[in-house]
C-alpha positions in Angstrom: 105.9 105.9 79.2 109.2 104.3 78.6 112.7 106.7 80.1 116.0 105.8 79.4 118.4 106.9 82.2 122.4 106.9 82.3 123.6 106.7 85.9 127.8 107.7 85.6 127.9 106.2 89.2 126.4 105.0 92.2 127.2 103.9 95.8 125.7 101.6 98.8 126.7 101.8 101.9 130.0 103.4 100.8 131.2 101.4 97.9 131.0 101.8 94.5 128.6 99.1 93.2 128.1 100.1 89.4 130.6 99.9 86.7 131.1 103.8 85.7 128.9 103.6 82.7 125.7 101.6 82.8 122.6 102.6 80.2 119.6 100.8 81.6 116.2 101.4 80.5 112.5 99.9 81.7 109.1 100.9 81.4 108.1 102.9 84.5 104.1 103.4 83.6 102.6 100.8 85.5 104.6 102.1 88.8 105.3 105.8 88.1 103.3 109.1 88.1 106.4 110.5 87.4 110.0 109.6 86.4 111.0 110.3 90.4 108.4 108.7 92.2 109.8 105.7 94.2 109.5 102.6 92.8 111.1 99.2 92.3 113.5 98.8 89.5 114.6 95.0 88.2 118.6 95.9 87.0 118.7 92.4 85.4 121.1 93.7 81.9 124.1 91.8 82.8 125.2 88.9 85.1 125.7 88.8 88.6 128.5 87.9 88.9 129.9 90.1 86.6 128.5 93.1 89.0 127.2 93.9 91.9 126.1 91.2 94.4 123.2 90.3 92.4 120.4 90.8 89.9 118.7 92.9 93.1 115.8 95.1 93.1 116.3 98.7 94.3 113.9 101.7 95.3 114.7 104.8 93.6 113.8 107.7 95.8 113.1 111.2 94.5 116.2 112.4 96.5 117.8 113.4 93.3 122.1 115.7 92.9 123.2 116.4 89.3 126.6 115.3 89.1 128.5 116.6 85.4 124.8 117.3 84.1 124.0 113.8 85.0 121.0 113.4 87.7 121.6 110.7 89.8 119.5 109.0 92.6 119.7 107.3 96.2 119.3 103.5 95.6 118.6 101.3 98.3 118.4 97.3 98.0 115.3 95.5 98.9 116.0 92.1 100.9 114.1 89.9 99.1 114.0 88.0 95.6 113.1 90.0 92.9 110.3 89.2 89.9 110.9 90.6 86.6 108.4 90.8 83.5 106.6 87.7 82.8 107.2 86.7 86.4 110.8 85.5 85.7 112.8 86.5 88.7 116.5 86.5 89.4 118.1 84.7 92.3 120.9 86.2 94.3 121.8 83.7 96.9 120.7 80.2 97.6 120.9 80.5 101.6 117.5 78.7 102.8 114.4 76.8 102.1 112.2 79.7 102.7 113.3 81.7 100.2 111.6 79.8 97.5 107.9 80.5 96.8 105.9 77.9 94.3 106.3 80.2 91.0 110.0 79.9 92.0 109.9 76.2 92.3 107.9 75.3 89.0 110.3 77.9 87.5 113.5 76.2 88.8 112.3 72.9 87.7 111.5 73.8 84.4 115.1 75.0 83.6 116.3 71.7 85.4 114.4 69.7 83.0 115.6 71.8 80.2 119.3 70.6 82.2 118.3 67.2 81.9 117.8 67.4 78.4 121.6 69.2 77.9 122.8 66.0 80.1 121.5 63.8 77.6 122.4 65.5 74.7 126.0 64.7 73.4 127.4 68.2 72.6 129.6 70.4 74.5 127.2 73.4 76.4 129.1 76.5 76.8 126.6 78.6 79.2 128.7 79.1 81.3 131.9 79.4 79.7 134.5 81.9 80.8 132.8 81.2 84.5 134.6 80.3 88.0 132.5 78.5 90.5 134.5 77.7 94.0 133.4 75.1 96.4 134.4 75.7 99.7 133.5 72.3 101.7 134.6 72.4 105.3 132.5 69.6 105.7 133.1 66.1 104.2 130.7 65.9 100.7 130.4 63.3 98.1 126.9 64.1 96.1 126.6 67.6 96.7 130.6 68.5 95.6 130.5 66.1 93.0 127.2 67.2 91.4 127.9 71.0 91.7 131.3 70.3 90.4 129.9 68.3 87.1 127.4 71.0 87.3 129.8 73.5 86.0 131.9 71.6 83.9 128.7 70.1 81.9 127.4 73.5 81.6 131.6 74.8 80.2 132.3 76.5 83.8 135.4 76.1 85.8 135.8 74.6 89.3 138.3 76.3 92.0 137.9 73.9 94.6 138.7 72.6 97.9 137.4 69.7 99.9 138.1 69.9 103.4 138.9 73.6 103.9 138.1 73.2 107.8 141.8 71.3 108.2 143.8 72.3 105.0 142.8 76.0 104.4 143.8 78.8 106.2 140.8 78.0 108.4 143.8 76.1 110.3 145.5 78.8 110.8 142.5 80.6 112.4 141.4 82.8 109.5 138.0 84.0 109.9 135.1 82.5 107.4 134.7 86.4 106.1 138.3 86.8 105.3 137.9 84.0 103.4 135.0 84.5 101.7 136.6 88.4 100.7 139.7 86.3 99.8 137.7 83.5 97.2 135.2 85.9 95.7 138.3 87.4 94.0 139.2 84.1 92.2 135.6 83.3 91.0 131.9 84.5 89.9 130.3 82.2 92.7 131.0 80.1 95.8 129.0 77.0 96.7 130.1 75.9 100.7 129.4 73.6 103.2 130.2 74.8 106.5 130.1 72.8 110.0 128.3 75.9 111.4 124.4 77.0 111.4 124.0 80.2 110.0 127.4 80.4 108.2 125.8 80.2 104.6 123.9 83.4 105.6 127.0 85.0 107.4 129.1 84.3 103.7 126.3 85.6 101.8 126.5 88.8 103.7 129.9 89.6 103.3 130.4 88.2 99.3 129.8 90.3 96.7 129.0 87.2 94.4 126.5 84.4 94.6 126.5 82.1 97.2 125.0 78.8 97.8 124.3 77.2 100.8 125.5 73.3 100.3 124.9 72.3 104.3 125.6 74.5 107.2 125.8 72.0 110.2 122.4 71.3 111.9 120.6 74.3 109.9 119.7 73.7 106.2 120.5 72.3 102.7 118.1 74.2 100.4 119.7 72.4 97.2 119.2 68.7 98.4 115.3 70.1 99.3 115.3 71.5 96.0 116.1 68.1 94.2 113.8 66.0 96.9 111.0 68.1 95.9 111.9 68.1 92.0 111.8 64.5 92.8 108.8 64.0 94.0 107.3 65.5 91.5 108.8 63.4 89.1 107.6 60.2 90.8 104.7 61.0 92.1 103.4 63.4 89.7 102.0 65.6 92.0 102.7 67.9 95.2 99.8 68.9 96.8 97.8 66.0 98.5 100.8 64.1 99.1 101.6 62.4 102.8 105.6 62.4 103.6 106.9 60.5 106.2 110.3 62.1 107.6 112.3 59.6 109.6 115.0 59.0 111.3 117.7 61.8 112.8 115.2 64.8 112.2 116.8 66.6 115.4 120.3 67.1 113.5 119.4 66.3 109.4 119.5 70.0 107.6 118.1 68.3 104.9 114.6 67.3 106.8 114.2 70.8 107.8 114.7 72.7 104.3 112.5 70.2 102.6 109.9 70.7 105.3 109.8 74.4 104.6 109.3 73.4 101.3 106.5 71.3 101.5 104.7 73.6 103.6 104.5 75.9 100.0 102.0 73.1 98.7 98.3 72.6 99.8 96.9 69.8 101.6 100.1 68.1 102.7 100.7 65.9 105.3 103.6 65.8 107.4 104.6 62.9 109.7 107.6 62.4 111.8 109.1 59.0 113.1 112.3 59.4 114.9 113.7 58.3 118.0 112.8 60.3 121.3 116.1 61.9 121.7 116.5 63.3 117.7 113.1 64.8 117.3 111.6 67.4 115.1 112.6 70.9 116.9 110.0 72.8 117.5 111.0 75.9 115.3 110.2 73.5 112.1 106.8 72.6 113.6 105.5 75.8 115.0 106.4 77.1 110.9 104.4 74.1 109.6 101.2 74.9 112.1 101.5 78.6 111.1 101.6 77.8 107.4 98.4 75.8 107.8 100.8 72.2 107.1 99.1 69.2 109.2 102.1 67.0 111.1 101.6 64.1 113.4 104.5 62.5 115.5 104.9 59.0 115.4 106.7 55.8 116.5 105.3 53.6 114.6 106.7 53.6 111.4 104.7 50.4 110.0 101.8 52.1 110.5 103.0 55.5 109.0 104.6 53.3 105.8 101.6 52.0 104.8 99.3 55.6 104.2 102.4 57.8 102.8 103.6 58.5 98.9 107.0 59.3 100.1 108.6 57.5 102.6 111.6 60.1 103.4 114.5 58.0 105.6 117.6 59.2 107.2 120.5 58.4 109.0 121.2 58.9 112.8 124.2 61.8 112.5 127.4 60.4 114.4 129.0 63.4 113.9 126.6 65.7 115.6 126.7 63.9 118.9 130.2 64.5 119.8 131.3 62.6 122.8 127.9 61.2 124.0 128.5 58.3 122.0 126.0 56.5 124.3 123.2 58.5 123.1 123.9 57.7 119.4 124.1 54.3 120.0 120.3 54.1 121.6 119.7 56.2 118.7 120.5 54.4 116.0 118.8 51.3 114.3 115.5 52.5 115.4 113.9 52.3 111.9 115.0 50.3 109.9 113.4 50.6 105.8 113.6 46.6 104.5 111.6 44.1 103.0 108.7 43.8 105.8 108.2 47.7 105.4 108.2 47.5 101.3 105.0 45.4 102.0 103.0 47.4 103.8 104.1 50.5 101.6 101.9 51.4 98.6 102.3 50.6 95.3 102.9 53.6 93.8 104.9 54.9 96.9 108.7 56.0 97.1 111.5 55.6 99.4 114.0 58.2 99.5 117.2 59.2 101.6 119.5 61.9 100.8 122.5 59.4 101.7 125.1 58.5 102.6 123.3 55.9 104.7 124.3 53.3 106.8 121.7 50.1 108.0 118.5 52.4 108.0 118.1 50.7 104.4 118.6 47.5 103.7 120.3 46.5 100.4 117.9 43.9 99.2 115.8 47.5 98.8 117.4 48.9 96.1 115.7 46.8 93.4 112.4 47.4 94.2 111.3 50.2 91.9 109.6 52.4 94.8 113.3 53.3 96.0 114.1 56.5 94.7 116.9 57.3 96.3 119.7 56.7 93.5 117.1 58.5 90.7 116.6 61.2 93.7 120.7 62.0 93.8 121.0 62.1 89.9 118.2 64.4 90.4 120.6 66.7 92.0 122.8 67.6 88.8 119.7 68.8 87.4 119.2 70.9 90.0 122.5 72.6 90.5 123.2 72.8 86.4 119.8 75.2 86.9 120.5 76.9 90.0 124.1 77.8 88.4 122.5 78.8 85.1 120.2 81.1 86.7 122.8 82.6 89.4 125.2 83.5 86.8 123.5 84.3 83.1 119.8 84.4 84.4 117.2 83.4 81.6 
């Protein structure tokens, strides 16, 4: 049985969160025995952006008040990602690894590849004309600004931006990240930041009213660069279950080890291994996920050894910035492992070396010509990426 409701208003937690006229209809037989029962609706008629922090999914409750000969009902927003017919869901936020579930990822890496495909082409795409994205970057950013930035303008969006908004935003001046996230969301449909603190993507998300996406916060995550890592995998290796990944180097500090070991834990039959010096290892949070999730990992120090039975060969660079004044402990640290020549021969043939860069001396130069090294192909992976994470935040499918 199909109804067709008209719902003059509606409020959560206080605040009006529907425009005063929305029509919305769906087909309640497979969840109703009766028009009131509760059960999950998908509002997914018009952008985010344009509305109410997000396409979300709400309960309808039986609680019913007629308001002008109108019956309306309590709503109350479910936490998690919604799926709508044909198991197309609607993102609201991009905050962390975990949110992402493998329909999700073969879904977001089919519109990326539908991105790459725009990229090539040589006309002007308007999907996301008449849109604002800002970046908020209180963090220093090359790939991630830049490709979110070309991102939006590839796809006919406009970019509010501002690079270092830790020294020359009212940051300085000791405005709270809320304040500014209430202050930004009024100049755009979505906000992409990189904050220096853990947690702060989730703290943004909470307060905006628009989509948010996490571009690094500090030590915690990077759910976009996983996103691409994985897309690129895919790509090179052709596969994602079955597959041994090496993750090396600062795995104690690098978000962007920890969101794509989340990730991998969503395939079957992978192997994890770590190689790092003693004093950046894994934390234990990433590995007690991993053992619950049924994902094997081994530490190791040998990376030779670790090189040669691995597809992926995942380096990183020992974090400076995240040791402060202990200098002394960076510099035992660093230059541990080393990817060059003698570890290209011992690597597989149809293995790849990737990095999420910038990096430093943990990859030689005389690397980059060998075909296994992904790692330029891996960050041009990451427009792709964040056209379709854009695309699907702001105008769905």
């Amino acid at each position: 049985m199909s109804i067709t409701s008209l719902l003059t208003s509606a409020t959560l937690s206080g605040a009006s969160v529907f425009p005063k006229s929305l029509a919305c209809s769906t087909d309640f037989s497979s969840n109703l025995s009766s028009p009131f029962d509760s059960s999950k609706i998908c509002l997914t008629s018009f952008p985010a952006s344009r509305n109410p922090k997000k396409n979300a999914t709400w309960n309808l409750t039986p609680n019913t008040a007629p308001i002008q000969g109108i019956r309306c009902h309590a709503m109350q927003v479910e936490t998690r990602e919604s799926f709508t017919a044909g198991k197309k869901f609607q993102l609201s936020d991009v905050i962390e690894g975990q949110q992402f579930d493998r329909e999700m990822l073969s879904a977001i890496f089919d519109v990326a590849r539908e991105m790459e495909k725009i990229e090539k082409s040589s006309s002007q795409s308007e999907i996301l004309k008449g849109y604002l994205m800002a970046t908020l970057f209180y963090e220093p950013s090359t790939r991630t600004r830049l490709s979110f930035e070309s991102a939006m303008k590839r796809l006919g969006g406009e970019v509010l931006t501002t690079e270092n908004a830790r020294e020359f935003s009212s940051a300085a001046k000791g405005e709270t990240l809320e304040d500014t996230i209430r202050t930004v969301e009024g100049y755009s449909d979505i906000i992409v930041m990189r904050h220096f603190e853990s947690g702060a993507a989730r703290k943004a998300a909470a307060t905006a009213n628009i989509p948010v996406i996490n571009a690094g916060d500090g030590p915690g995550e990077h759910p976009t660069q996983a996103l691409l890592d994985v897309y690129t995998i895919q790509s090179e290796i052709g596969k994602l279950d079955g597959i041994s990944v090496a993750l090396v180097g600062d795995l104690a500090n690098g978000r962007t080890v920890r969101s794509l070991a989340y990730l991998l834990a969503k395939f079957k039959d992978v192997k994890i291994y770590f190689v790092s010096p003693e004093i950046v290892k894994m934390k234990d949070d990433i590995k007690d996920y991993l053992t619950s999730n049924g994902v094997e990992w081994e530490e190791s120090s040998d990376l030779m050894e670790v090189a040669s039975k691995c597809d992926v060969v995942y380096q990183t660079r020992i974090q400076r910035e995240r040791f402060g004044e202990r200098l002394d402990l960076y510099e035992a640290a660093r230059g541990k492992y080393i990817v060059d020549k003698d570890l290209l021969g011992v690597m597989q043939k149809n293995a790849v070396i990737m990095h999420p860069l910038p990096r430093l001396d943990e990859i030689t130069p005389d690397v980059d010509a060998d075909p296994r090294a992904a790692y330029f192909r891996q960050a041009k992976n990451g427009l792709f990426i964040r056209m379709a994470l854009l695309k699907l935040l702001l105008v769905g499918w």
